[in-house]
Amino acid sequence: MIRKIALGLFALVVVLGVAGTIAVRSLMDPENIRQTLEHQASARLGQSVRVGRVDLAFWPRAGVTVTDLAIGEPATLTLARTEVSTAMRSLLSRRIEDADVVVEGGDIDLPRLLAALDQLTAAPAATPSPSGNAPAGDAAVTLVNIRTLALRNVRVTSGTRTAAFNLQSSLEGDRLTINRVAVASEVTSLEGQGVIDSVSKKRARLSLTADSLDLDGLIAFAQDFAASAAGASASPSEPVSAPAVPGDLDVVLELKAAKGRAAGVAFEHLSATARVTPTGLAFEPFALGIFGGRLEGTVRVDLSGPEPALAIAGTMAGVDMTRVTEFAGQSGSITGTLSGSVSVSGSGADPERALAGARGQGTLAIKDGTMKGLQLVRPIVLAFGKPDAAQPLSGGEAFSQMAASYTLTGGVVTLTDLSFDSRDVELRGGGTLTLNGSMLDVKADAKLSPELTAQAGRDLVRYSAENGQVTLPATVTGTLEDPKVGINVGSVARRAMTNELKRQTESVIKGLLGRPKKPK
């Protein structure tokens, strides 16, 4: 008898549970909720919102799954599947506690999403519901915390760059703790963690480590965040309706990358601290390996003007000039190891365009190298009619050091205090060189070594010696890949006349002083 009563009570509970579920579903019709979501989200965002399907769950936790969510026309944000669940008891008290939010698959246009979020936070909290689609006078629902906020394979686009994001995090009030974030693109593969202290004010500190990093893409994403905080959309024709308060953005990124790409150049072993604010972003300090050497200094991007302004300042050491010239399309034109300082700035929509029109100054020194096609001794010997002694060098002129100070304007490098030291000849002078190597124009004095001066013909020494060494005015023109050396014969003739006049004068004086005196 007791067994029958127990079975009867159990059956009654099941029947009541099923009946209750049917009753709740009839009151919370998924189609009704879908229409309400579309209406309220469209009103809050000020643009079209479409929901493909809504599914409800009541056990073990209350939840809703939204499929094929699209915002905008055409859509600038699509989410394939979004699942939200929370504790039933708190939901009955109009509180969302220990919620789980999981987004799987989707495409997001970052600049427009940030603009929409700015408008969303500026919009009034209450919005009207369509007649018959939601109860009138909705009471506010309080968001207490989200224990799991996850993104799985969500593609984010900024300009021409797209990256896939995976995120595991939790939200407590306005504080988002990021347990793990992973970003992957054509170049980038990074992971990180950190804390967003204030989601509404975009204040965060993250630590990111990358196997490979597209630094240009990271800068582009950071620029979109900064532009949003400054109250400007990435598209000038679509301004943000509600500008952010100055100072609303302060993101610090601790970056490490094994390799990557910046301004079209491959790098390795990057270490930097990046800070993003509404006025721009700065990498300070900043260090990376480039062309076999090391660049250390600071990089700043100023976003306050009509175009981003890029400024780079620092020092470089151990740079392989063979790799530099290969990148510049002038393979093998100069070899050796480069060191020096650099301070350049320019404006443009991306780093490559900014550097193409850059202005700046610095110093450079290249040690133990060669300059392809450069022949300094041969033209000097030929200028004095000694073809048998003017054998061409193979591989170009070798040097122990080539150094100069430089300024950069409009793609043209102006060289001052230029020095070129080799075993046989020295150059001292200055000139200009285009960055692409298509134009070379240097004027300098060429001085033969004491050894070559001793081997030179008597007339050559007699007519062109300066302080005991053959010194001739020379020009180096043409291109970096095919330089042409010339000797200023007119200057040689003038120097010869000067030397001859000096010699004869000294001879006359010596003769007068050496003449014996007549007896009185």
Coordinates of C-alpha atoms in Angstrom, one line a residue, residues 376 380 425-428 444-448 470-474 487 495:
L376 CA 87.9 54.4 -56.1
I380 CA 92.4 57.9 -59.9
V425 CA 91.8 55.1 -50.0
E426 CA 89.8 57.4 -47.7
L427 CA 86.8 59.6 -48.6
R428 CA 85.7 62.7 -46.7
A444 CA 84.3 64.1 -51.5
D445 CA 88.0 64.3 -51.3
A446 CA 89.7 61.0 -52.1
K447 CA 93.0 60.4 -50.3
L448 CA 95.3 57.5 -51.3
V470 CA 97.7 61.9 -53.1
T471 CA 94.4 63.7 -52.6
L472 CA 91.9 64.3 -55.4
P473 CA 88.4 65.7 -55.6
A474 CA 86.0 62.9 -56.5
I487 CA 87.7 62.7 -60.8
R495 CA 96.0 72.0 -57.3

